[in-house]
């Protein structure tokens, strides 16, 4: 979707290169025509034409796009979809990774592990009300609640006037009653008073790493539903690899602090920012950037989209929402954080390859143009012919392409 910054530098150099070569060709013609051996005009034309032929900027123009193309192709083979060349370049300099919890560190396939009804409500009734409302939601917790209702063969009623507030839950009208499903924090903001046992029950599940949501009917608490999402088997090893590579890890989640800390402790994450709404994730990314950090954001949900777009590199999980993948420059098709470590290896290999190509193209022209102009003639009596100049020009382009092709076999582990 965008060009790598290093490509813009190469284009800038190429823009100055052409007039510089023409100037060298003119100077060579004048010098040979003035002080060169007889026949002066023939030698002058020979030198000027050879300069123009040997100095074709093809190698300089191919240096970056060939490496980027091969790097993107190698990434696709490894399940790393690179949509933005700028992200590929920036990834090697990243020093801070912000990670969402649900669907990024965890499987994104949560299950209902507990239901706490209030008053005359039963577990099945609380689950039925919650499932009825969650029919219109794409959140992983909604899927867990609907799956639990299906497994228990609980009837799910039609919901009208469905509304979803990002980071604050959902609400709808079910059988003429206003039903909402959201966080306990949201209930506090709405001044909903919970029964005395609610907080203790919520804390019990949170300490196990579960997310607790509250169900209300007509503004009155109906019950709690605890949903647990297992941590991905590869998350711990992936984070250790990134930490060893000098990347600081920050978990930013909309979950309660107790739940977030329980998951973070399993993965060895020290810096945890909990109860974060989508705009807060965006603000945290911007704040880290103002501190001079190079920030990558990894997430999978609609809530993560603003932060994904704001980060230096946005990384979406392959199983995430469309808006998250559209906001990110890189998508991990396997949804595995280990792919981030592999993507950093690929980024370094690609940028190293580009620098090699640019160095070769620059050295070739620095050496080739003066030789074509006849700088060796006074000492060694050597003056290149246009045929040799054309061969050298073609060889320079082939060399750049051959070097870029090495990325197809780059090892990412």
mmCIF file of C-alpha atoms in Angstrom, residues 38-356:
data_model
loop_
_atom_site.group_PDB
_atom_site.id
_atom_site.type_symbol
_atom_site.label_atom_id
_atom_site.label_comp_id
_atom_site.label_asym_id
_atom_site.label_seq_id
_atom_site.Cartn_x
_atom_site.Cartn_y
_atom_site.Cartn_z
ATOM 1 C CA UNK A 38 43.870 11.649 -32.566
ATOM 2 C CA UNK A 39 41.337 11.097 -33.868
ATOM 3 C CA UNK A 40 39.973 13.304 -31.081
ATOM 4 C CA UNK A 41 36.348 13.381 -32.200
ATOM 5 C CA UNK A 42 36.136 9.573 -32.372
ATOM 6 C CA UNK A 43 37.671 9.166 -28.917
ATOM 7 C CA UNK A 44 35.386 11.904 -27.524
ATOM 8 C CA UNK A 45 32.251 10.264 -28.915
ATOM 9 C CA UNK A 46 33.411 6.853 -27.710
ATOM 10 C CA UNK A 47 33.988 8.081 -24.147
ATOM 11 C CA UNK A 48 30.732 10.049 -23.938
ATOM 12 C CA UNK A 49 28.585 7.212 -25.334
ATOM 13 C CA UNK A 50 30.235 4.623 -23.063
ATOM 14 C CA UNK A 51 29.572 6.831 -20.008
ATOM 15 C CA UNK A 52 25.900 7.098 -20.926
ATOM 16 C CA UNK A 53 25.605 3.337 -21.499
ATOM 17 C CA UNK A 54 27.496 2.078 -18.441
ATOM 18 C CA UNK A 55 25.769 4.517 -16.097
ATOM 19 C CA UNK A 56 22.211 3.266 -16.719
ATOM 20 C CA UNK A 57 20.487 3.618 -13.293
ATOM 21 C CA UNK A 58 18.767 0.227 -13.613
ATOM 22 C CA UNK A 59 20.717 -1.347 -10.747
ATOM 23 C CA UNK A 60 19.879 1.595 -8.498
ATOM 24 C CA UNK A 61 16.217 1.445 -9.470
ATOM 25 C CA UNK A 62 15.974 -2.329 -8.956
ATOM 26 C CA UNK A 63 17.876 -2.423 -5.657
ATOM 27 C CA UNK A 64 14.911 -1.739 -3.373
ATOM 28 C CA UNK A 65 11.771 -3.048 -5.161
ATOM 29 C CA UNK A 66 13.357 -6.410 -5.980
ATOM 30 C CA UNK A 67 14.305 -7.012 -2.338
ATOM 31 C CA UNK A 68 10.910 -5.819 -1.101
ATOM 32 C CA UNK A 69 9.138 -8.112 -3.559
ATOM 33 C CA UNK A 70 11.206 -11.122 -2.513
ATOM 34 C CA UNK A 71 10.806 -10.271 1.184
ATOM 35 C CA UNK A 72 7.023 -10.015 0.832
ATOM 36 C CA UNK A 73 6.969 -13.330 -1.025
ATOM 37 C CA UNK A 74 9.085 -15.043 1.627
ATOM 38 C CA UNK A 75 6.789 -13.661 4.304
ATOM 39 C CA UNK A 76 3.720 -15.053 2.537
ATOM 40 C CA UNK A 77 5.347 -18.497 2.516
ATOM 41 C CA UNK A 78 5.722 -18.239 6.293
ATOM 42 C CA UNK A 79 2.155 -17.034 6.852
ATOM 43 C CA UNK A 80 3.149 -13.383 7.240
ATOM 44 C CA UNK A 81 1.067 -11.171 4.959
ATOM 45 C CA UNK A 82 2.873 -7.864 4.449
ATOM 46 C CA UNK A 83 0.507 -5.251 3.046
ATOM 47 C CA UNK A 84 2.731 -2.252 3.630
ATOM 48 C CA UNK A 85 6.398 -2.002 2.592
ATOM 49 C CA UNK A 86 6.898 0.774 5.145
ATOM 50 C CA UNK A 87 5.880 -1.645 7.907
ATOM 51 C CA UNK A 88 8.417 -4.188 6.651
ATOM 52 C CA UNK A 89 11.190 -1.613 6.932
ATOM 53 C CA UNK A 90 10.049 -0.242 10.303
ATOM 54 C CA UNK A 91 9.778 -3.669 11.935
ATOM 55 C CA UNK A 92 13.548 -4.097 12.301
ATOM 56 C CA UNK A 93 13.736 -0.931 14.460
ATOM 57 C CA UNK A 94 10.777 -1.727 16.756
ATOM 58 C CA UNK A 95 11.680 -1.647 20.452
ATOM 59 C CA UNK A 96 8.214 -1.844 22.044
ATOM 60 C CA UNK A 97 5.343 -4.246 21.357
ATOM 61 C CA UNK A 98 1.840 -3.535 22.624
ATOM 62 C CA UNK A 99 -0.280 -6.689 22.724
ATOM 63 C CA UNK A 100 -3.993 -7.113 23.217
ATOM 64 C CA UNK A 101 -5.078 -10.063 25.338
ATOM 65 C CA UNK A 102 -8.167 -11.702 23.876
ATOM 66 C CA UNK A 103 -7.446 -13.393 20.547
ATOM 67 C CA UNK A 104 -3.841 -12.225 20.510
ATOM 68 C CA UNK A 105 -2.210 -13.762 23.560
ATOM 69 C CA UNK A 106 -5.135 -16.110 24.049
ATOM 70 C CA UNK A 107 -6.808 -18.520 21.645
ATOM 71 C CA UNK A 108 -9.763 -16.245 20.974
ATOM 72 C CA UNK A 109 -12.043 -19.224 21.599
ATOM 73 C CA UNK A 110 -13.387 -18.552 25.102
ATOM 74 C CA UNK A 111 -15.787 -20.777 27.029
ATOM 75 C CA UNK A 112 -18.324 -19.952 29.708
ATOM 76 C CA UNK A 113 -16.890 -21.287 32.970
ATOM 77 C CA UNK A 114 -19.398 -19.927 35.463
ATOM 78 C CA UNK A 115 -22.777 -18.218 35.851
ATOM 79 C CA UNK A 116 -23.886 -16.391 38.999
ATOM 80 C CA UNK A 117 -27.630 -15.548 38.971
ATOM 81 C CA UNK A 118 -29.097 -12.832 41.201
ATOM 82 C CA UNK A 119 -32.434 -12.887 42.995
ATOM 83 C CA UNK A 120 -35.074 -15.080 41.344
ATOM 84 C CA UNK A 121 -33.014 -15.523 38.188
ATOM 85 C CA UNK A 122 -31.657 -18.953 37.262
ATOM 86 C CA UNK A 123 -28.401 -19.749 35.447
ATOM 87 C CA UNK A 124 -30.307 -20.811 32.339
ATOM 88 C CA UNK A 125 -32.384 -17.620 32.312
ATOM 89 C CA UNK A 126 -29.336 -15.394 32.685
ATOM 90 C CA UNK A 127 -27.616 -17.276 29.873
ATOM 91 C CA UNK A 128 -30.727 -17.079 27.674
ATOM 92 C CA UNK A 129 -31.018 -13.313 28.113
ATOM 93 C CA UNK A 130 -27.315 -12.760 27.451
ATOM 94 C CA UNK A 131 -27.333 -15.000 24.374
ATOM 95 C CA UNK A 132 -30.375 -13.207 22.980
ATOM 96 C CA UNK A 133 -28.573 -9.870 23.150
ATOM 97 C CA UNK A 134 -25.209 -11.180 21.943
ATOM 98 C CA UNK A 135 -26.649 -12.520 18.665
ATOM 99 C CA UNK A 136 -25.741 -9.250 16.988
ATOM 100 C CA UNK A 137 -22.178 -9.055 18.313
ATOM 101 C CA UNK A 138 -18.931 -10.303 16.729
ATOM 102 C CA UNK A 139 -16.943 -10.208 19.978
ATOM 103 C CA UNK A 140 -15.301 -13.510 21.038
ATOM 104 C CA UNK A 141 -17.147 -13.356 24.376
ATOM 105 C CA UNK A 142 -20.434 -13.193 22.482
ATOM 106 C CA UNK A 143 -19.523 -16.381 20.623
ATOM 107 C CA UNK A 144 -18.729 -18.091 23.927
ATOM 108 C CA UNK A 145 -22.112 -17.149 25.403
ATOM 109 C CA UNK A 146 -23.998 -18.265 22.282
ATOM 110 C CA UNK A 147 -22.084 -21.560 22.172
ATOM 111 C CA UNK A 148 -22.901 -22.209 25.840
ATOM 112 C CA UNK A 149 -26.588 -21.580 25.164
ATOM 113 C CA UNK A 150 -26.549 -23.936 22.178
ATOM 114 C CA UNK A 151 -24.795 -26.664 24.144
ATOM 115 C CA UNK A 152 -27.479 -26.468 26.829
ATOM 116 C CA UNK A 153 -30.260 -26.253 24.211
ATOM 117 C CA UNK A 154 -31.423 -22.993 25.770
ATOM 118 C CA UNK A 155 -33.911 -20.975 23.736
ATOM 119 C CA UNK A 156 -32.583 -17.692 22.340
ATOM 120 C CA UNK A 157 -35.218 -15.008 21.857
ATOM 121 C CA UNK A 158 -35.295 -12.395 19.114
ATOM 122 C CA UNK A 159 -33.585 -9.141 20.065
ATOM 123 C CA UNK A 160 -34.656 -5.713 18.798
ATOM 124 C CA UNK A 161 -32.961 -2.298 18.878
ATOM 125 C CA UNK A 162 -29.512 -3.832 19.212
ATOM 126 C CA UNK A 163 -26.766 -1.374 20.175
ATOM 127 C CA UNK A 164 -23.040 -1.905 20.682
ATOM 128 C CA UNK A 165 -20.731 0.594 22.341
ATOM 129 C CA UNK A 166 -17.070 -0.172 21.717
ATOM 130 C CA UNK A 167 -15.467 -1.271 24.965
ATOM 131 C CA UNK A 168 -18.700 -0.891 26.940
ATOM 132 C CA UNK A 169 -20.814 -3.889 25.985
ATOM 133 C CA UNK A 170 -24.088 -4.425 24.137
ATOM 134 C CA UNK A 171 -27.770 -3.889 24.777
ATOM 135 C CA UNK A 172 -31.064 -4.755 23.111
ATOM 136 C CA UNK A 173 -34.769 -5.216 23.752
ATOM 137 C CA UNK A 174 -35.713 -8.842 24.482
ATOM 138 C CA UNK A 175 -39.384 -9.731 25.059
ATOM 139 C CA UNK A 176 -40.121 -6.063 25.705
ATOM 140 C CA UNK A 177 -37.390 -5.684 28.327
ATOM 141 C CA UNK A 178 -34.140 -3.732 28.019
ATOM 142 C CA UNK A 179 -31.286 -6.210 28.463
ATOM 143 C CA UNK A 180 -27.611 -5.283 28.553
ATOM 144 C CA UNK A 181 -24.384 -7.276 28.759
ATOM 145 C CA UNK A 182 -21.237 -5.422 29.775
ATOM 146 C CA UNK A 183 -18.431 -5.014 32.236
ATOM 147 C CA UNK A 184 -18.890 -4.400 35.934
ATOM 148 C CA UNK A 185 -17.118 -1.081 35.443
ATOM 149 C CA UNK A 186 -19.829 -0.067 32.989
ATOM 150 C CA UNK A 187 -22.480 -0.924 35.572
ATOM 151 C CA UNK A 188 -20.704 1.274 38.095
ATOM 152 C CA UNK A 189 -20.740 4.168 35.671
ATOM 153 C CA UNK A 190 -24.481 3.664 35.229
ATOM 154 C CA UNK A 191 -24.952 3.619 39.024
ATOM 155 C CA UNK A 192 -26.319 0.066 38.984
ATOM 156 C CA UNK A 193 -26.111 -1.423 42.487
ATOM 157 C CA UNK A 194 -24.933 -5.062 42.563
ATOM 158 C CA UNK A 195 -25.848 -7.638 45.252
ATOM 159 C CA UNK A 196 -23.366 -8.077 48.069
ATOM 160 C CA UNK A 197 -21.963 -11.380 46.778
ATOM 161 C CA UNK A 198 -21.350 -10.085 43.228
ATOM 162 C CA UNK A 199 -17.891 -8.634 43.746
ATOM 163 C CA UNK A 200 -16.595 -11.688 45.623
ATOM 164 C CA UNK A 201 -17.914 -13.995 42.909
ATOM 165 C CA UNK A 202 -16.365 -11.860 40.174
ATOM 166 C CA UNK A 203 -13.035 -11.739 41.990
ATOM 167 C CA UNK A 204 -13.008 -15.536 42.299
ATOM 168 C CA UNK A 205 -13.230 -16.002 38.543
ATOM 169 C CA UNK A 206 -10.879 -13.130 37.736
ATOM 170 C CA UNK A 207 -8.087 -14.696 39.764
ATOM 171 C CA UNK A 208 -8.367 -17.679 37.457
ATOM 172 C CA UNK A 209 -7.851 -15.417 34.447
ATOM 173 C CA UNK A 210 -11.518 -15.308 33.435
ATOM 174 C CA UNK A 211 -13.384 -12.270 32.136
ATOM 175 C CA UNK A 212 -16.566 -11.440 34.012
ATOM 176 C CA UNK A 213 -19.534 -9.679 32.386
ATOM 177 C CA UNK A 214 -22.757 -8.553 34.019
ATOM 178 C CA UNK A 215 -26.285 -8.998 32.671
ATOM 179 C CA UNK A 216 -28.950 -6.439 33.558
ATOM 180 C CA UNK A 217 -32.696 -6.364 32.841
ATOM 181 C CA UNK A 218 -34.453 -2.999 32.822
ATOM 182 C CA UNK A 219 -31.486 -1.498 34.671
ATOM 183 C CA UNK A 220 -31.454 -4.129 37.432
ATOM 184 C CA UNK A 221 -28.664 -6.734 37.820
ATOM 185 C CA UNK A 222 -29.683 -10.230 36.679
ATOM 186 C CA UNK A 223 -26.412 -12.124 37.016
ATOM 187 C CA UNK A 224 -22.765 -12.556 36.137
ATOM 188 C CA UNK A 225 -21.193 -14.707 33.435
ATOM 189 C CA UNK A 226 -17.529 -15.725 33.656
ATOM 190 C CA UNK A 227 -15.752 -16.509 30.389
ATOM 191 C CA UNK A 228 -12.234 -17.967 30.203
ATOM 192 C CA UNK A 229 -9.986 -17.942 27.153
ATOM 193 C CA UNK A 230 -6.940 -20.267 27.239
ATOM 194 C CA UNK A 231 -3.528 -18.804 26.473
ATOM 195 C CA UNK A 232 -2.045 -19.865 23.124
ATOM 196 C CA UNK A 233 0.618 -22.560 23.605
ATOM 197 C CA UNK A 234 3.201 -20.522 21.680
ATOM 198 C CA UNK A 235 2.594 -17.151 23.354
ATOM 199 C CA UNK A 236 5.056 -17.608 26.231
ATOM 200 C CA UNK A 237 7.929 -18.753 23.984
ATOM 201 C CA UNK A 238 7.201 -16.002 21.462
ATOM 202 C CA UNK A 239 7.324 -13.299 24.123
ATOM 203 C CA UNK A 240 10.566 -14.715 25.546
ATOM 204 C CA UNK A 241 12.108 -14.607 22.067
ATOM 205 C CA UNK A 242 11.029 -10.992 21.577
ATOM 206 C CA UNK A 243 12.265 -9.966 25.024
ATOM 207 C CA UNK A 244 15.643 -11.566 24.285
ATOM 208 C CA UNK A 245 15.692 -9.560 21.063
ATOM 209 C CA UNK A 246 15.401 -6.299 23.012
ATOM 210 C CA UNK A 247 11.675 -5.694 22.569
ATOM 211 C CA UNK A 248 9.699 -4.422 25.569
ATOM 212 C CA UNK A 249 6.268 -6.059 25.957
ATOM 213 C CA UNK A 250 3.214 -4.144 27.177
ATOM 214 C CA UNK A 251 -0.164 -5.843 27.517
ATOM 215 C CA UNK A 252 -3.057 -3.431 27.017
ATOM 216 C CA UNK A 253 -6.518 -4.884 27.513
ATOM 217 C CA UNK A 254 -10.047 -3.837 28.247
ATOM 218 C CA UNK A 255 -10.259 -6.563 30.874
ATOM 219 C CA UNK A 256 -10.264 -6.024 34.618
ATOM 220 C CA UNK A 257 -6.852 -5.583 36.271
ATOM 221 C CA UNK A 258 -7.096 -8.849 38.229
ATOM 222 C CA UNK A 259 -7.918 -10.894 35.121
ATOM 223 C CA UNK A 260 -5.216 -9.131 33.124
ATOM 224 C CA UNK A 261 -2.612 -9.714 35.822
ATOM 225 C CA UNK A 262 -3.502 -13.417 36.068
ATOM 226 C CA UNK A 263 -2.892 -13.881 32.327
ATOM 227 C CA UNK A 264 0.225 -11.689 32.358
ATOM 228 C CA UNK A 265 1.757 -13.746 35.158
ATOM 229 C CA UNK A 266 1.369 -16.894 33.043
ATOM 230 C CA UNK A 267 3.335 -15.231 30.243
ATOM 231 C CA UNK A 268 5.933 -13.294 32.222
ATOM 232 C CA UNK A 269 4.608 -9.867 31.190
ATOM 233 C CA UNK A 270 5.476 -7.163 33.706
ATOM 234 C CA UNK A 271 3.876 -4.070 32.184
ATOM 235 C CA UNK A 272 0.085 -4.416 32.149
ATOM 236 C CA UNK A 273 -2.462 -1.696 31.339
ATOM 237 C CA UNK A 274 -5.979 -2.922 32.167
ATOM 238 C CA UNK A 275 -9.499 -1.464 31.788
ATOM 239 C CA UNK A 276 -8.333 0.220 28.572
ATOM 240 C CA UNK A 277 -10.968 1.475 26.144
ATOM 241 C CA UNK A 278 -10.113 1.691 22.414
ATOM 242 C CA UNK A 279 -9.210 5.380 22.650
ATOM 243 C CA UNK A 280 -6.914 4.624 25.600
ATOM 244 C CA UNK A 281 -5.030 2.011 23.555
ATOM 245 C CA UNK A 282 -4.582 4.666 20.873
ATOM 246 C CA UNK A 283 -3.414 7.184 23.472
ATOM 247 C CA UNK A 284 -0.900 4.737 24.969
ATOM 248 C CA UNK A 285 0.594 4.050 21.533
ATOM 249 C CA UNK A 286 0.927 7.789 20.846
ATOM 250 C CA UNK A 287 2.409 8.440 24.283
ATOM 251 C CA UNK A 288 5.092 5.798 23.795
ATOM 252 C CA UNK A 289 5.947 7.316 20.414
ATOM 253 C CA UNK A 290 6.355 10.769 21.942
ATOM 254 C CA UNK A 291 8.816 9.183 24.382
ATOM 255 C CA UNK A 292 10.945 8.195 21.403
ATOM 256 C CA UNK A 293 9.894 4.540 21.285
ATOM 257 C CA UNK A 294 9.365 2.634 18.054
ATOM 258 C CA UNK A 295 6.012 0.954 18.649
ATOM 259 C CA UNK A 296 4.326 -2.102 17.168
ATOM 260 C CA UNK A 297 0.761 -3.005 18.101
ATOM 261 C CA UNK A 298 -0.618 -6.547 17.846
ATOM 262 C CA UNK A 299 -4.368 -7.070 18.062
ATOM 263 C CA UNK A 300 -7.350 -8.716 16.423
ATOM 264 C CA UNK A 301 -10.501 -6.818 17.298
ATOM 265 C CA UNK A 302 -12.437 -3.725 16.338
ATOM 266 C CA UNK A 303 -11.309 -2.209 19.647
ATOM 267 C CA UNK A 304 -7.681 -2.498 18.526
ATOM 268 C CA UNK A 305 -8.108 -0.771 15.154
ATOM 269 C CA UNK A 306 -7.281 2.807 16.299
ATOM 270 C CA UNK A 307 -4.057 1.659 18.010
ATOM 271 C CA UNK A 308 -3.122 -0.560 15.063
ATOM 272 C CA UNK A 309 -3.387 2.439 12.750
ATOM 273 C CA UNK A 310 -1.483 4.737 15.130
ATOM 274 C CA UNK A 311 1.484 2.414 15.806
ATOM 275 C CA UNK A 312 4.648 2.486 13.710
ATOM 276 C CA UNK A 313 3.767 -1.082 12.759
ATOM 277 C CA UNK A 314 0.258 -2.489 13.082
ATOM 278 C CA UNK A 315 0.105 -6.294 13.316
ATOM 279 C CA UNK A 316 -3.263 -8.062 13.004
ATOM 280 C CA UNK A 317 -4.075 -11.658 13.830
ATOM 281 C CA UNK A 318 -5.304 -13.681 10.853
ATOM 282 C CA UNK A 319 -8.457 -14.794 12.628
ATOM 283 C CA UNK A 320 -9.364 -11.257 13.688
ATOM 284 C CA UNK A 321 -11.917 -8.783 12.385
ATOM 285 C CA UNK A 322 -11.735 -7.273 8.914
ATOM 286 C CA UNK A 323 -11.314 -3.752 10.274
ATOM 287 C CA UNK A 324 -8.317 -4.832 12.366
ATOM 288 C CA UNK A 325 -6.625 -6.413 9.350
ATOM 289 C CA UNK A 326 -7.415 -3.356 7.220
ATOM 290 C CA UNK A 327 -5.847 -1.057 9.840
ATOM 291 C CA UNK A 328 -2.647 -3.111 10.080
ATOM 292 C CA UNK A 329 0.365 -3.183 7.785
ATOM 293 C CA UNK A 330 1.104 -6.829 8.600
ATOM 294 C CA UNK A 331 -1.291 -9.743 9.121
ATOM 295 C CA UNK A 332 -0.196 -12.983 10.776
ATOM 296 C CA UNK A 333 -2.183 -15.662 8.963
ATOM 297 C CA UNK A 334 -1.376 -18.269 11.636
ATOM 298 C CA UNK A 335 -2.413 -15.888 14.417
ATOM 299 C CA UNK A 336 0.773 -16.912 16.219
ATOM 300 C CA UNK A 337 2.934 -14.352 18.038
ATOM 301 C CA UNK A 338 6.031 -16.341 17.092
ATOM 302 C CA UNK A 339 5.392 -14.984 13.608
ATOM 303 C CA UNK A 340 6.285 -11.517 14.920
ATOM 304 C CA UNK A 341 9.766 -12.744 15.817
ATOM 305 C CA UNK A 342 10.010 -14.345 12.370
ATOM 306 C CA UNK A 343 8.814 -11.131 10.733
ATOM 307 C CA UNK A 344 11.578 -9.198 12.508
ATOM 308 C CA UNK A 345 14.166 -11.648 11.164
ATOM 309 C CA UNK A 346 12.669 -11.203 7.695
ATOM 310 C CA UNK A 347 12.692 -7.420 8.063
ATOM 311 C CA UNK A 348 16.384 -7.418 8.998
ATOM 312 C CA UNK A 349 17.250 -9.786 6.139
ATOM 313 C CA UNK A 350 15.318 -7.685 3.629
ATOM 314 C CA UNK A 351 16.809 -4.380 4.746
ATOM 315 C CA UNK A 352 20.305 -5.895 4.779
ATOM 316 C CA UNK A 353 19.694 -7.142 1.239
ATOM 317 C CA UNK A 354 18.513 -3.703 0.122
ATOM 318 C CA UNK A 355 21.582 -2.033 1.624
ATOM 319 C CA UNK A 356 23.818 -4.554 -0.117
#
